[in-house]
């Protein structure tokens, strides 16, 4: 594995960069840590998270990459924690800081996102600028764009359509104002992969309930609705590619595009609800389809009631499945449907700028039946899957 071209001190040659990952035990953070560890990319790594490793549902393959000797428990949104987070024993600065932190749960109060996403990003960004960090990579979301079926480019209009996205976008704007911050922003599609419990993981749990009930799984809206995806290992790779590219002087970046590099990170599959419906039907061997226009129109006007009815119908059978499988300590998986996640809004991204400028190559260019089966197998290994 080639060493990074970040200049180090000491021996006068090229030294691998030192790395600080905020939100290092979160879903993306742990895979970034694993990517760095497996490819021996860093001279030193520190993982910061407010959650202890013992409570983070870490799978065995993360044992070394996320070992306790690399871990620091701290809340990066609190100013008094920043000294401990950024100080190094040798007094040197961190080369790469990755912010994978922030609130990832849907449908929280505004104040939760303000404190745990916006405040965390700004506090970490200011500290990174003060200490002369070489690159600060902010993991944001593609849900900041005004929704459209046509893939959104980085220059398109923004209109965040989830609370989480609203505060991520505010964080982007505030970070861009920080003098001396060497910032790059990555706007991500729906992230999926082994151990995922968010968008795709929820859909798989829901399908398991419908399989158990012997019912047809019918989706709201249309098969054309875009729900673009990107595999978590490609996200980890993209974060590293972005940091190295920035450290090399941002080759290929046009100043007319703006002071701060912004990139969409999305696979080539142009994933839609139709894509997911077909894969889930094949994996679970259940009938699937879409609700008619009348029911979708009713749902649009009464989304809260519709979601409550669905949750009432599925949560009992899910609990029964867990009991029958002797799963006494349920993992993070659940078929619970969030109203925010069921909006009739396209997540459709154009990721060509990132690939063209940085040379990023995706290892998993589209979501497939095989990738979904690997996800279910990962749940089984963790004893999460009934």
C-alpha atoms as one frame of an Amber mdcrd trajectory, in Angstrom:
protein
   0.000   0.000   0.000   1.479   3.328  -1.081   2.082   5.827   1.673   0.206
   9.092   1.748   1.911  12.098   0.212   1.254  14.269   3.243   4.513  15.766
   4.434   5.446  14.767   7.955   8.101  15.792  10.401  10.875  13.698  11.843
  12.721  11.549   9.345  12.670  14.046   6.476  10.749  11.695   4.154   7.108
  11.187   3.456   5.044  10.177   6.463   1.575   8.721   6.619  -1.002  11.202
   7.906  -2.306  11.275  11.460  -6.089  10.897  11.599  -8.829  12.027  13.971
 -12.334  10.610  13.397 -15.176  12.367  15.202 -18.143  10.022  15.496 -15.634
   7.225  15.112 -17.952   4.485  16.384 -20.942   5.555  14.285 -21.911   3.557
  11.213 -19.713   5.464   8.754 -16.976   6.217  11.300 -16.322   2.550  12.109
 -16.089   1.614   8.430 -13.717   4.529   7.814 -11.575   3.306  10.734 -11.611
  -0.211   9.246 -10.647   1.106   5.786  -7.698   3.020   7.256  -6.619   0.065
   9.424  -6.929  -2.584   6.688  -4.947  -0.517   4.184  -2.418   0.825   6.741
  -3.072   4.399   5.623  -2.317   6.373   8.811   0.589   6.941  11.202  -1.818
   7.436  14.123  -5.594   7.192  14.527  -7.879   8.501  17.246 -11.587   7.671
  17.352 -13.806  10.045  19.317 -17.379   9.200  20.229 -19.759   9.866  23.084
 -20.814   6.192  23.003 -18.567   3.557  24.609 -17.349   0.722  22.334 -19.139
  -1.851  24.514 -22.483  -0.167  23.710 -21.880   0.510  20.006 -22.927  -2.894
  18.528 -19.446  -3.381  17.043 -19.023  -6.547  14.966 -15.881  -8.674  15.526
 -14.102  -7.405  12.383 -13.894  -3.913  13.945 -12.084  -5.171  17.050  -8.621
  -3.952  16.026  -9.635  -0.908  13.950 -11.808   0.376  16.826  -9.767  -0.974
  19.745 -10.006   0.778  23.140  -6.429   2.119  22.903  -7.486   4.213  19.867
 -10.698   5.398  21.487 -11.487   8.575  23.411 -14.926   9.063  24.941 -15.954
  12.687  24.499 -18.778  14.843  23.175 -17.361  17.008  20.381 -20.347  19.377
  20.521 -19.132  20.605  23.938 -16.413  23.244  23.837 -14.754  21.992  27.030
 -14.080  18.619  25.328 -12.193  20.036  22.347  -8.797  20.296  24.066  -8.834
  16.591  24.989 -10.083  15.641  21.525  -7.487  17.567  19.525  -4.429  17.451
  21.824  -1.736  14.904  20.891   0.961  13.596  23.200   3.728  14.832  20.876
   2.150  18.287  20.583   1.724  18.026  16.810  -1.483  18.743  14.908  -3.712
  16.159  13.247  -3.352  15.975   9.473  -6.818  14.680   8.551  -9.952  15.259
  10.632 -13.111  13.449   9.533 -16.432  14.550  10.987 -18.753  11.525  10.888
 -20.605  12.749  13.966 -24.094  14.167  14.330 -27.616  12.959  15.047 -28.621
  10.152  12.667 -32.087   9.381  14.044 -35.074  10.716  12.125 -37.999  12.794
  13.434 -36.186  14.331  16.420 -36.888  17.776  17.850 -35.083  20.685  16.163
 -33.015  21.315  19.281 -31.580  17.790  19.120 -30.218  18.400  15.615 -29.073
  21.906  16.528 -26.936  20.594  19.403 -25.784  17.235  18.071 -25.265  18.075
  14.396 -24.919  21.821  13.819 -23.127  22.713  17.063 -20.845  19.663  16.845
 -19.734  20.443  13.271 -19.099  24.128  13.975 -17.214  23.499  17.240 -14.988
  20.850  15.632 -14.457  22.996  12.533 -13.373  26.053  14.529 -10.935  23.979
  16.586  -9.525  22.341  13.432  -8.966  25.764  11.834  -7.333  27.147  14.996
  -4.890  24.240  15.042  -4.067  24.326  11.327  -5.475  20.895  10.450  -4.558
  20.061   6.848  -7.967  18.699   5.818 -11.391  18.678   7.496 -13.864  16.333
   5.787 -17.529  16.896   6.645 -19.970  14.030   6.005 -23.228  15.698   4.951
 -26.343  14.471   3.126 -27.783  14.602  -0.386 -31.167  15.464   1.155 -30.154
  19.144   1.103 -31.208  19.605  -2.551 -34.600  20.671  -3.842 -35.967  17.215
  -4.756 -36.187  16.211  -8.408 -36.112  12.959 -10.350 -33.336  14.447 -12.512
 -30.067  13.798 -10.635 -29.045  16.874  -8.632 -25.624  18.408  -9.217 -23.637
  20.290  -6.586 -24.600  23.588  -8.263 -28.377  22.919  -8.115 -30.844  24.632
  -5.790 -30.901  23.566  -2.157 -34.088  22.997  -0.174 -33.470  20.502   2.659
 -36.489  18.232   3.032 -35.707  16.554   6.329 -34.959  18.149   9.689 -31.668
  16.278   9.805 -30.745  17.679   6.370 -31.771  21.213   7.371 -29.209  21.231
  10.181 -26.548  19.489   8.101 -26.956  22.226   5.500 -26.730  24.945   8.171
 -23.532  23.224   9.351 -22.142  23.320   5.790 -22.842  27.066   5.594 -21.294
  27.819   8.988 -18.209  25.701   8.314 -17.649  27.511   5.000 -17.426  30.819
   6.915 -14.628  29.649   9.241 -11.413  31.428   8.340  -8.509  29.073   7.657
 -10.539  25.831   7.670  -9.344  23.449   4.954 -12.822  22.083   4.297 -14.275
  19.519   1.911 -17.966  18.531   2.078 -19.377  15.177   0.948 -23.132  14.928
   0.339 -24.136  11.288   0.667 -26.953   9.217  -0.807 -28.724   6.602   1.393
 -25.810   4.676   2.932 -26.299   0.893   3.126 -24.215  -2.211   3.738 -23.537
  -4.840   6.362 -24.989  -3.941   9.800 -27.034  -1.031   8.337 -30.146  -0.194
  10.377 -31.318   2.904   8.491 -33.202   3.161   5.188 -32.397  -0.221   3.604
 -32.178  -2.017   6.961 -35.660  -0.771   7.890 -37.064  -1.944   4.527 -35.566
  -5.420   5.053 -37.037  -5.674   8.573 -40.427  -4.633   7.205 -40.195  -7.275
   4.480 -39.371  -9.921   7.099 -42.613  -9.076   8.938 -44.678  -9.259   5.741
 -43.020 -12.573   4.882 -44.025 -13.863   8.338 -47.600 -12.591   7.930 -47.877
 -14.022   4.415 -48.959 -10.631   3.071 -48.081  -8.626  -0.023 -45.688  -5.746
   0.692 -47.093  -2.690  -1.076 -45.059   0.493  -1.362 -46.443   4.028  -1.330
 -45.942   6.433  -4.234 -44.387   5.050  -7.438 -41.645   2.713  -8.596 -39.956
   5.718 -10.271 -39.353   7.528  -6.940 -35.578   7.889  -6.573 -33.960   6.570
  -3.394 -30.319   6.717  -4.503 -27.815   4.628  -2.563 -24.111   4.203  -1.847
 -22.373   1.317  -0.072 -20.755   2.161   3.259 -17.354   0.786   2.205 -17.430
   3.126  -0.803 -18.309   6.027   1.530 -15.275   5.195   3.693 -13.091   5.019
   0.583 -14.567   8.305  -0.735 -13.754  10.119   2.512 -10.142   9.032   2.296
  -9.916   9.853  -1.425 -11.318  13.349  -0.721  -8.824  13.997   2.092  -5.802
  12.862   0.070  -6.971  14.862  -2.957  -7.271  18.022  -0.838  -3.867  17.445
   0.773  -2.294  17.212  -2.700  -3.464  20.752  -3.486  -6.996  20.100  -4.816
  -5.925  19.289  -8.402  -8.659  19.854 -10.997 -10.811  22.045  -8.757 -12.154
  25.076 -10.635 -12.255  28.193  -8.488 -15.477  29.222 -10.278 -17.163  26.267
  -8.500 -16.650  27.973  -5.135 -14.117  28.275  -2.352 -15.168  25.041  -0.602
 -15.114  21.762  -2.555 -18.517  20.035  -2.377 -19.033  16.549  -3.824 -22.012
  14.222  -4.168 -21.182  10.619  -3.226 -23.575   8.138  -4.877 -23.305   4.839
  -6.731 -24.129   4.317 -10.434 -27.353   2.366  -9.889 -29.774   5.345  -9.854
 -31.636   3.316  -7.212 -35.408   3.794  -7.216 -38.258   2.305  -5.206 -38.720
  -0.040  -8.165 -35.129  -1.283  -7.730 -35.720  -1.975  -4.036 -39.132  -3.581
  -4.624 -37.662  -6.047  -7.153 -34.681  -6.997  -4.937 -36.804  -7.411  -1.798
 -39.382  -9.510  -3.660 -36.603 -11.861  -4.832 -34.769 -12.070  -1.498 -37.879
 -12.731   0.613 -39.898 -14.545  -2.038 -42.974 -12.444  -1.253 -45.425 -10.601
  -3.529 -44.619  -6.882  -3.772 -46.194  -3.943  -5.554 -47.298  -0.337  -5.292
 -50.401   1.222  -3.807 -52.767   2.764  -6.319 -53.059   6.495  -6.890 -56.096
   6.838  -4.611 -54.335   5.374  -1.567 -51.126   7.322  -2.281 -53.132  10.568
  -2.534 -54.890   9.756   0.755 -51.507   8.960   2.350 -50.047  12.262   1.161
 -52.837  14.118   2.973 -52.828  11.892   6.087 -49.243  10.646   6.296 -49.028
  10.679  10.086 -52.131   8.473  10.483 -51.035   6.115   7.700 -47.588   5.652
   9.277 -49.108   5.101  12.737 -51.437   2.429  11.301 -48.549   0.631   9.584
 -46.447   0.701  12.760 -49.360  -0.632  14.821 -49.669  -3.500  12.361 -45.985
  -4.494  12.196 -44.375  -3.893  15.599 -46.292  -6.671  17.387 -45.383  -9.361
  14.822 -41.733  -8.144  14.840 -41.636  -8.583  18.643 -43.160 -12.065  18.214
 -40.468 -12.959  15.660 -37.704 -11.817  18.033 -39.194 -13.867  20.881 -39.549
 -16.964  18.695 -35.890 -16.606  17.636 -34.809 -16.287  21.328 -33.355 -12.837
  20.658 -33.402 -11.380  24.163 -31.171  -8.382  23.426 -32.542  -6.878  20.200
 -30.047  -4.960  18.077 -30.573  -1.613  16.336 -32.759  -3.157  13.591 -36.478
  -2.366  13.512 -39.276  -2.213  10.928 -40.558   0.991  12.617 -41.469   3.429
   9.861 -40.516   7.084  10.261 -42.905   9.611   8.752 -39.966  11.696   7.503
 -38.549   8.714   5.627 -41.825   8.034   3.837 -42.097  11.405   2.114 -42.861
  11.485  -1.599 -39.475  13.105  -2.325 -36.721  12.019  -4.682 -33.174  11.506
  -3.433 -31.503  11.691  -6.822 -27.828  12.680  -7.078 -25.282  13.206  -9.833
 -21.892  12.048  -8.528 -19.863  12.649 -11.707 -17.939  15.674 -10.390 -16.356
  13.669  -7.557 -15.262  10.831  -9.833 -13.962  13.172 -12.528 -12.001  15.472
 -10.198 -10.580  12.980  -7.663 -10.444   9.758  -9.705 -12.710   7.928  -7.216
 -13.744   4.452  -8.402 -16.714   2.748  -6.732 -16.175  -0.897  -5.755 -19.933
  -1.539  -5.477 -21.469   0.450  -8.326 -25.083  -0.566  -7.568 -27.214  -2.243
  -4.935 -27.881  -5.886  -5.822 -29.690  -8.915  -4.460 -26.289 -10.313  -3.418
 -25.420  -7.169  -1.412 -28.799  -7.293   0.358 -28.271 -10.976   1.194 -24.874
 -10.057   2.704 -26.652  -7.494   4.875 -29.086 -10.106   6.198 -26.182 -12.491
   6.831 -24.436  -9.755   8.861 -27.591  -9.346  10.987 -27.618 -13.092  11.587
 -23.973 -13.033  12.732 -24.892 -10.371  15.291 -28.027 -12.249  16.390 -30.235
  -9.332  15.324 -32.247 -11.185  12.673 -35.352 -13.216  13.519
